[in-house]
Amino acid sequence: MHSLRKPGKRRRTDPSGLKDDRPGPASTWDVFNNSLAPLPQVSSRKTPQPDSQTPLSLDAEKVTLIQAYQNGVGAWMDLFDDEANFQRTVVKRALRCSLLMSAICALTARHITMVDEGGEVWKPVAVQYYGESLRQLIASLDCPTSCPVDILAATILLSSYELLASPGLDHRRHVSGALTLIRTHACRASSEGLMAAAFWVYARQDIAMALVHECPTMLPPDEWGVSWDEQETREGQLGNQMVWLLARVIAHTFRSTTGSVQALSEGRASLIKELDAWHERLPESFRGTAFGPPLEEGFLPRWFAVPSTGKESPNTTLT
């Protein structure tokens, strides 16, 4: 990212079209928990319209951030997603959805401040796009014609921003908005397209925070709505199965009720059996190929074939 164009001067704008002097929401928690007084209603002309017929205007700064997103954060978010929905579908939809565009720019600019030498110059950019995103999120939630999948994807991006910007705060505040949308719109592991991709990004965030704080996931794995094929060979789906099994291990380890010793032992044995069965079904490409002498730590290095990703299915549903 060392070749990134430096951001230009920031302009104070109100992208939501609201003429209101009150401070905007401070986080997605504020948006979804109505901690602020209701904002004035905006006209349909001013409300961010997903899938607008008119493409959004771009400038050099936005293009720089979109490219950095596709080569960085977007690739991470598409872990185990062979369709690369967050790198491709989200960016395409962002060209007609100001909420998605602002969320992409906010997250990417924040990420640059953390990984790029001299990246601090992007911090004001991140803050402004983040503020714009929150205002646009309010307007989209108030608009009955807004696209739920765009709102969910944008909320996932903003949750990621907050986890980077304020890792010390209660993680539940950062991901609760996404969880609310997932439950409201019956988004499940077995959903399709971008909706499924958003679910799995949320699931990994939920798991990561559960491990850090040694607590159960906010969305119990028995509510994920998984649907597995025992003959599955696609690496993305096998990776998602691994994520689900990890969530179940977390649920067993950090359960709130102790139960009898026998019940705990049986639950542990059942999980181990399922893990062994999953491992036995893995194709050779997922196990990796050993090469070279053992490392100093005693581990044998393995090479993993890069999966063929990014081929869009003509049957993929985006909404």
Tab-separated table of C-alpha atoms in Angstrom:
chain	number	residue	atom	x	y	z
A	1	MET	CA	0.000	0.000	0.000
A	2	HIS	CA	3.014	2.300	-0.092
A	3	SER	CA	1.986	3.622	-3.517
A	4	LEU	CA	-1.405	4.858	-2.346
A	5	ARG	CA	-2.379	8.349	-3.415
A	6	LYS	CA	-2.537	10.680	-0.424
A	7	PRO	CA	-6.026	11.884	0.490
A	8	GLY	CA	-7.105	15.370	-0.458
A	9	LYS	CA	-8.547	18.011	1.830
A	10	ARG	CA	-11.670	16.902	3.629
A	11	ARG	CA	-14.940	18.711	3.120
A	12	ARG	CA	-17.581	18.764	5.814
A	13	THR	CA	-20.693	17.407	4.143
A	14	ASP	CA	-23.980	15.878	5.188
A	15	PRO	CA	-24.531	13.050	2.691
A	16	SER	CA	-27.856	12.031	4.200
A	17	GLY	CA	-29.582	15.208	3.050
A	18	LEU	CA	-30.731	15.966	6.606
A	19	LYS	CA	-30.665	19.591	7.664
A	20	ASP	CA	-30.134	18.948	11.336
A	21	ASP	CA	-27.523	20.410	13.680
A	22	ARG	CA	-27.694	17.618	16.237
A	23	PRO	CA	-24.691	15.306	16.518
A	24	GLY	CA	-24.945	12.114	14.513
A	25	PRO	CA	-24.755	8.579	15.906
A	26	ALA	CA	-21.429	7.542	17.406
A	27	SER	CA	-21.586	3.891	16.356
A	28	THR	CA	-23.781	1.192	14.862
A	29	TRP	CA	-24.881	0.461	18.430
A	30	ASP	CA	-26.471	3.915	18.552
A	31	VAL	CA	-28.171	3.346	15.210
A	32	PHE	CA	-29.761	0.013	16.098
A	33	ASN	CA	-30.579	0.769	19.726
A	34	ASN	CA	-32.181	4.175	19.156
A	35	SER	CA	-30.034	5.885	21.745
A	36	LEU	CA	-30.442	9.147	19.839
A	37	ALA	CA	-33.584	11.210	19.364
A	38	PRO	CA	-35.305	10.297	16.091
A	39	LEU	CA	-33.863	12.137	13.145
A	40	PRO	CA	-36.128	13.991	10.716
A	41	GLN	CA	-37.573	11.936	7.899
A	42	VAL	CA	-35.899	12.441	4.552
A	43	SER	CA	-37.664	12.560	1.248
A	44	SER	CA	-37.320	9.642	-1.139
A	45	ARG	CA	-35.232	11.908	-3.353
A	46	LYS	CA	-32.628	12.279	-0.600
A	47	THR	CA	-32.754	8.786	0.870
A	48	PRO	CA	-29.841	6.538	-0.158
A	49	GLN	CA	-31.345	4.186	-2.710
A	50	PRO	CA	-29.629	0.814	-3.156
A	51	ASP	CA	-29.582	-0.310	-6.774
A	52	SER	CA	-30.148	3.248	-7.980
A	53	GLN	CA	-30.514	3.633	-11.722
A	54	THR	CA	-27.848	6.342	-11.665
A	55	PRO	CA	-24.277	5.254	-10.862
A	56	LEU	CA	-22.554	7.206	-8.112
A	57	SER	CA	-19.869	9.680	-9.077
A	58	LEU	CA	-16.311	8.617	-8.283
A	59	ASP	CA	-13.177	10.597	-7.570
A	60	ALA	CA	-9.521	9.619	-7.283
A	61	GLU	CA	-9.800	9.090	-3.531
A	62	LYS	CA	-12.708	6.657	-3.788
A	63	VAL	CA	-11.042	4.722	-6.603
A	64	THR	CA	-7.846	4.447	-4.550
A	65	LEU	CA	-9.778	3.120	-1.563
A	66	ILE	CA	-11.845	0.675	-3.627
A	67	GLN	CA	-8.707	-0.791	-5.186
A	68	ALA	CA	-7.028	-1.062	-1.786
A	69	TYR	CA	-10.169	-2.729	-0.431
A	70	GLN	CA	-10.287	-5.344	-3.183
A	71	ASN	CA	-6.611	-6.181	-2.699
A	72	GLY	CA	-6.703	-6.152	1.103
A	73	VAL	CA	-9.675	-6.152	3.455
A	74	GLY	CA	-12.067	-7.510	0.838
A	75	ALA	CA	-9.852	-10.542	0.253
A	76	TRP	CA	-9.854	-11.287	3.986
A	77	MET	CA	-13.633	-10.977	4.182
A	78	ASP	CA	-13.980	-13.469	1.333
A	79	LEU	CA	-12.141	-16.186	3.233
A	80	PHE	CA	-13.837	-19.490	2.265
A	81	ASP	CA	-16.069	-17.688	-0.266
A	82	ASP	CA	-15.333	-19.067	-3.726
A	83	GLU	CA	-17.591	-16.419	-5.286
A	84	ALA	CA	-15.611	-13.535	-3.706
A	85	ASN	CA	-18.827	-11.678	-2.882
A	86	PHE	CA	-17.261	-8.933	-0.776
A	87	GLN	CA	-14.535	-8.222	-3.332
A	88	ARG	CA	-16.800	-8.323	-6.368
A	89	THR	CA	-20.515	-8.241	-5.648
A	90	VAL	CA	-20.291	-5.647	-2.865
A	91	VAL	CA	-18.122	-3.351	-4.979
A	92	LYS	CA	-20.456	-3.621	-7.968
A	93	ARG	CA	-23.468	-2.849	-5.797
A	94	ALA	CA	-21.597	0.020	-4.128
A	95	LEU	CA	-21.473	1.819	-7.473
A	96	ARG	CA	-25.225	2.381	-7.037
A	97	CYS	CA	-25.461	2.380	-3.237
A	98	SER	CA	-23.927	5.294	-1.340
A	99	LEU	CA	-24.181	3.432	1.983
A	100	LEU	CA	-22.031	0.572	0.718
A	101	MET	CA	-19.595	2.977	-0.926
A	102	SER	CA	-19.108	4.978	2.270
A	103	ALA	CA	-18.739	1.821	4.369
A	104	ILE	CA	-16.088	0.413	2.022
A	105	CYS	CA	-14.144	3.677	2.088
A	106	ALA	CA	-14.397	4.003	5.873
A	107	LEU	CA	-13.149	0.484	6.588
A	108	THR	CA	-10.369	0.618	4.012
A	109	ALA	CA	-9.085	4.005	5.142
A	110	ARG	CA	-9.070	2.788	8.745
A	111	HIS	CA	-7.186	-0.352	7.748
A	112	ILE	CA	-4.588	1.723	5.888
A	113	THR	CA	-3.903	3.753	9.043
A	114	MET	CA	-2.944	0.509	10.790
A	115	VAL	CA	-0.845	-1.277	8.165
A	116	ASP	CA	0.680	1.337	5.860
A	117	GLU	CA	3.730	3.420	6.679
A	118	GLY	CA	2.525	6.986	7.017
A	119	GLY	CA	-1.045	5.751	6.999
A	120	GLU	CA	-2.111	8.171	9.743
A	121	VAL	CA	-2.913	10.737	7.046
A	122	TRP	CA	-5.904	8.540	6.184
A	123	LYS	CA	-7.425	8.686	9.668
A	124	PRO	CA	-9.525	11.841	9.037
A	125	VAL	CA	-10.735	10.214	5.818
A	126	ALA	CA	-11.812	7.111	7.709
A	127	VAL	CA	-13.605	9.154	10.361
A	128	GLN	CA	-15.549	11.203	7.819
A	129	TYR	CA	-16.636	8.215	5.740
A	130	TYR	CA	-17.610	6.379	8.924
A	131	GLY	CA	-19.788	9.275	10.043
A	132	GLU	CA	-21.380	9.461	6.606
A	133	SER	CA	-22.052	5.725	6.695
A	134	LEU	CA	-23.891	5.915	10.006
A	135	ARG	CA	-26.142	8.722	8.786
A	136	GLN	CA	-26.850	6.818	5.579
A	137	LEU	CA	-27.533	3.658	7.576
A	138	ILE	CA	-30.226	5.470	9.565
A	139	ALA	CA	-31.830	6.728	6.365
A	140	SER	CA	-31.712	3.276	4.763
A	141	LEU	CA	-33.291	1.615	7.796
A	142	ASP	CA	-36.101	4.189	7.666
A	143	CYS	CA	-36.686	3.635	3.959
A	144	PRO	CA	-39.109	0.761	3.180
A	145	THR	CA	-37.636	0.282	-0.299
A	146	SER	CA	-34.049	-0.175	0.909
A	147	CYS	CA	-32.400	-3.460	-0.005
A	148	PRO	CA	-31.852	-5.651	3.103
A	149	VAL	CA	-28.767	-7.374	1.704
A	150	ASP	CA	-27.065	-4.024	1.041
A	151	ILE	CA	-27.844	-2.843	4.566
A	152	LEU	CA	-26.519	-6.091	6.055
A	153	ALA	CA	-23.320	-5.995	3.999
A	154	ALA	CA	-22.724	-2.352	4.938
A	155	THR	CA	-23.370	-3.093	8.618
A	156	ILE	CA	-20.843	-5.939	8.470
A	157	LEU	CA	-18.277	-3.533	7.001
A	158	LEU	CA	-18.999	-0.949	9.697
A	159	SER	CA	-18.774	-3.584	12.432
A	160	SER	CA	-15.344	-4.483	11.077
A	161	TYR	CA	-14.374	-0.808	11.208
A	162	GLU	CA	-15.422	-0.579	14.848
A	163	LEU	CA	-13.555	-3.743	15.813
A	164	LEU	CA	-10.393	-2.196	14.345
A	165	ALA	CA	-10.947	1.290	15.750
A	166	SER	CA	-12.115	0.377	19.271
A	167	PRO	CA	-10.988	-3.175	20.080
A	168	GLY	CA	-11.069	-2.532	23.823
A	169	LEU	CA	-14.787	-1.755	24.000
A	170	ASP	CA	-17.483	-4.364	24.551
A	171	HIS	CA	-17.387	-6.394	21.348
A	172	ARG	CA	-21.120	-7.044	21.578
A	173	ARG	CA	-21.757	-3.376	20.837
A	174	HIS	CA	-19.874	-3.685	17.552
A	175	VAL	CA	-21.584	-6.777	16.142
A	176	SER	CA	-25.069	-6.501	17.652
A	177	GLY	CA	-26.392	-4.520	14.673
A	178	ALA	CA	-25.379	-7.227	12.221
A	179	LEU	CA	-26.899	-9.873	14.479
A	180	THR	CA	-30.175	-7.942	14.604
A	181	LEU	CA	-30.341	-7.867	10.803
A	182	ILE	CA	-29.368	-11.534	10.497
A	183	ARG	CA	-32.235	-12.542	12.759
A	184	THR	CA	-34.708	-10.070	11.262
A	185	HIS	CA	-34.142	-11.225	7.687
A	186	ALA	CA	-33.662	-14.932	8.508
A	187	CYS	CA	-30.112	-14.855	7.168
A	188	ARG	CA	-28.575	-18.294	7.609
A	189	ALA	CA	-25.472	-20.275	6.804
A	190	SER	CA	-27.470	-21.972	4.056
A	191	SER	CA	-28.504	-18.675	2.429
A	192	GLU	CA	-27.159	-17.839	-1.014
A	193	GLY	CA	-24.946	-15.218	-2.587
A	194	LEU	CA	-24.078	-12.057	-0.698
A	195	MET	CA	-26.482	-12.862	2.139
A	196	ALA	CA	-24.555	-16.070	2.882
A	197	ALA	CA	-21.216	-14.290	2.534
A	198	ALA	CA	-22.309	-11.656	5.065
A	199	PHE	CA	-23.452	-14.373	7.460
A	200	TRP	CA	-20.071	-16.116	7.407
A	201	VAL	CA	-18.141	-12.883	7.932
A	202	TYR	CA	-20.336	-12.198	10.959
A	203	ALA	CA	-19.864	-15.776	12.198
A	204	ARG	CA	-16.074	-15.472	12.087
A	205	GLN	CA	-16.190	-12.130	13.910
A	206	ASP	CA	-18.484	-13.654	16.523
A	207	ILE	CA	-16.103	-16.585	16.994
A	208	ALA	CA	-13.014	-14.374	17.191
A	209	MET	CA	-14.566	-12.224	19.904
A	210	ALA	CA	-15.803	-15.295	21.785
A	211	LEU	CA	-12.273	-16.695	21.873
A	212	VAL	CA	-10.778	-13.380	22.998
A	213	HIS	CA	-13.331	-12.903	25.779
A	214	GLU	CA	-13.746	-16.616	26.602
A	215	CYS	CA	-17.509	-16.619	26.239
A	216	PRO	CA	-20.143	-18.255	23.997
A	217	THR	CA	-20.874	-16.783	20.594
A	218	MET	CA	-23.733	-14.286	20.450
A	219	LEU	CA	-25.451	-16.426	17.821
A	220	PRO	CA	-25.488	-20.037	19.082
A	221	PRO	CA	-24.300	-22.514	16.420
A	222	ASP	CA	-27.561	-24.452	16.646
A	223	GLU	CA	-29.261	-21.331	15.200
A	224	TRP	CA	-26.968	-21.084	12.181
A	225	GLY	CA	-29.182	-23.167	9.903
A	226	VAL	CA	-26.333	-25.141	8.362
A	227	SER	CA	-26.851	-27.669	5.591
A	228	TRP	CA	-23.872	-29.881	4.791
A	229	ASP	CA	-23.165	-32.400	2.056
A	230	GLU	CA	-21.092	-35.305	3.371
A	231	GLN	CA	-19.535	-35.661	-0.080
A	232	GLU	CA	-18.531	-31.980	-0.192
A	233	THR	CA	-15.179	-31.274	-1.883
A	234	ARG	CA	-15.304	-27.487	-2.346
A	235	GLU	CA	-12.667	-25.925	-0.146
A	236	GLY	CA	-14.826	-22.936	0.743
A	237	GLN	CA	-17.618	-25.103	2.108
A	238	LEU	CA	-15.164	-27.341	3.945
A	239	GLY	CA	-13.679	-24.236	5.531
A	240	ASN	CA	-17.122	-23.072	6.622
A	241	GLN	CA	-17.750	-26.486	8.155
A	242	MET	CA	-14.552	-26.006	10.139
A	243	VAL	CA	-15.806	-22.610	11.358
A	244	TRP	CA	-19.112	-24.167	12.440
A	245	LEU	CA	-17.353	-26.984	14.296
A	246	LEU	CA	-15.184	-24.424	16.078
A	247	ALA	CA	-18.320	-22.535	17.125
A	248	ARG	CA	-19.705	-25.744	18.596
A	249	VAL	CA	-16.464	-26.375	20.494
A	250	ILE	CA	-16.702	-22.832	21.889
A	251	ALA	CA	-20.325	-23.409	22.892
A	252	HIS	CA	-19.324	-26.586	24.726
A	253	THR	CA	-16.287	-25.018	26.401
A	254	PHE	CA	-17.888	-21.771	27.578
A	255	ARG	CA	-21.426	-23.007	28.227
A	256	SER	CA	-23.299	-21.208	31.005
A	257	THR	CA	-24.664	-24.377	32.628
A	258	THR	CA	-22.353	-27.101	33.848
A	259	GLY	CA	-24.602	-30.165	33.706
A	260	SER	CA	-23.607	-33.583	34.939
A	261	VAL	CA	-20.127	-34.966	34.472
A	262	GLN	CA	-21.533	-37.723	32.299
A	263	ALA	CA	-23.385	-35.280	30.039
A	264	LEU	CA	-20.268	-33.148	29.631
A	265	SER	CA	-18.178	-36.197	28.822
A	266	GLU	CA	-20.692	-37.436	26.266
A	267	GLY	CA	-20.900	-34.009	24.641
A	268	ARG	CA	-17.129	-33.808	24.370
A	269	ALA	CA	-16.900	-37.311	22.919
A	270	SER	CA	-19.584	-36.486	20.351
A	271	LEU	CA	-17.722	-33.366	19.228
A	272	ILE	CA	-14.444	-35.263	18.892
A	273	LYS	CA	-16.207	-37.901	16.811
A	274	GLU	CA	-17.643	-35.260	14.469
A	275	LEU	CA	-14.256	-33.541	14.152
A	276	ASP	CA	-12.585	-36.829	13.285
A	277	ALA	CA	-15.278	-37.617	10.710
A	278	TRP	CA	-14.879	-34.158	9.134
A	279	HIS	CA	-11.112	-34.590	8.973
A	280	GLU	CA	-11.374	-38.029	7.406
A	281	ARG	CA	-13.583	-36.686	4.602
A	282	LEU	CA	-11.176	-33.903	3.648
A	283	PRO	CA	-9.793	-34.114	0.095
A	284	GLU	CA	-6.045	-34.255	-0.410
A	285	SER	CA	-5.879	-30.625	-1.524
A	286	PHE	CA	-7.329	-29.504	1.809
A	287	ARG	CA	-4.797	-31.501	3.810
A	288	GLY	CA	-1.837	-30.000	2.000
A	289	THR	CA	1.312	-31.620	0.637
A	290	ALA	CA	4.327	-32.058	2.896
A	291	PHE	CA	7.680	-30.800	1.611
A	292	GLY	CA	11.172	-30.124	2.877
A	293	PRO	CA	12.762	-30.914	6.242
A	294	PRO	CA	10.994	-30.199	9.548
A	295	LEU	CA	11.108	-26.639	10.855
A	296	GLU	CA	12.997	-25.675	14.013
A	297	GLU	CA	9.751	-25.931	15.964
A	298	GLY	CA	9.371	-29.519	14.799
A	299	PHE	CA	6.513	-28.896	12.376
A	300	LEU	CA	6.597	-30.336	8.887
A	301	PRO	CA	5.935	-27.607	6.288
A	302	ARG	CA	2.979	-28.166	3.978
A	303	TRP	CA	1.984	-26.579	0.698
A	304	PHE	CA	-1.689	-25.937	-0.005
A	305	ALA	CA	-3.018	-25.567	-3.523
A	306	VAL	CA	-4.709	-22.218	-4.096
A	307	PRO	CA	-8.417	-22.877	-4.755
A	308	SER	CA	-9.979	-21.664	-7.972
A	309	THR	CA	-12.059	-18.741	-6.698
A	310	GLY	CA	-14.100	-15.892	-8.021
A	311	LYS	CA	-16.124	-17.698	-10.712
A	312	GLU	CA	-19.557	-16.207	-10.438
A	313	SER	CA	-22.449	-18.598	-10.721
A	314	PRO	CA	-25.197	-17.499	-13.130
A	315	ASN	CA	-27.719	-18.733	-10.567
A	316	THR	CA	-26.404	-16.577	-7.719
A	317	THR	CA	-29.128	-14.501	-6.104
A	318	LEU	CA	-28.076	-11.106	-4.772
A	319	THR	CA	-31.227	-10.132	-2.939
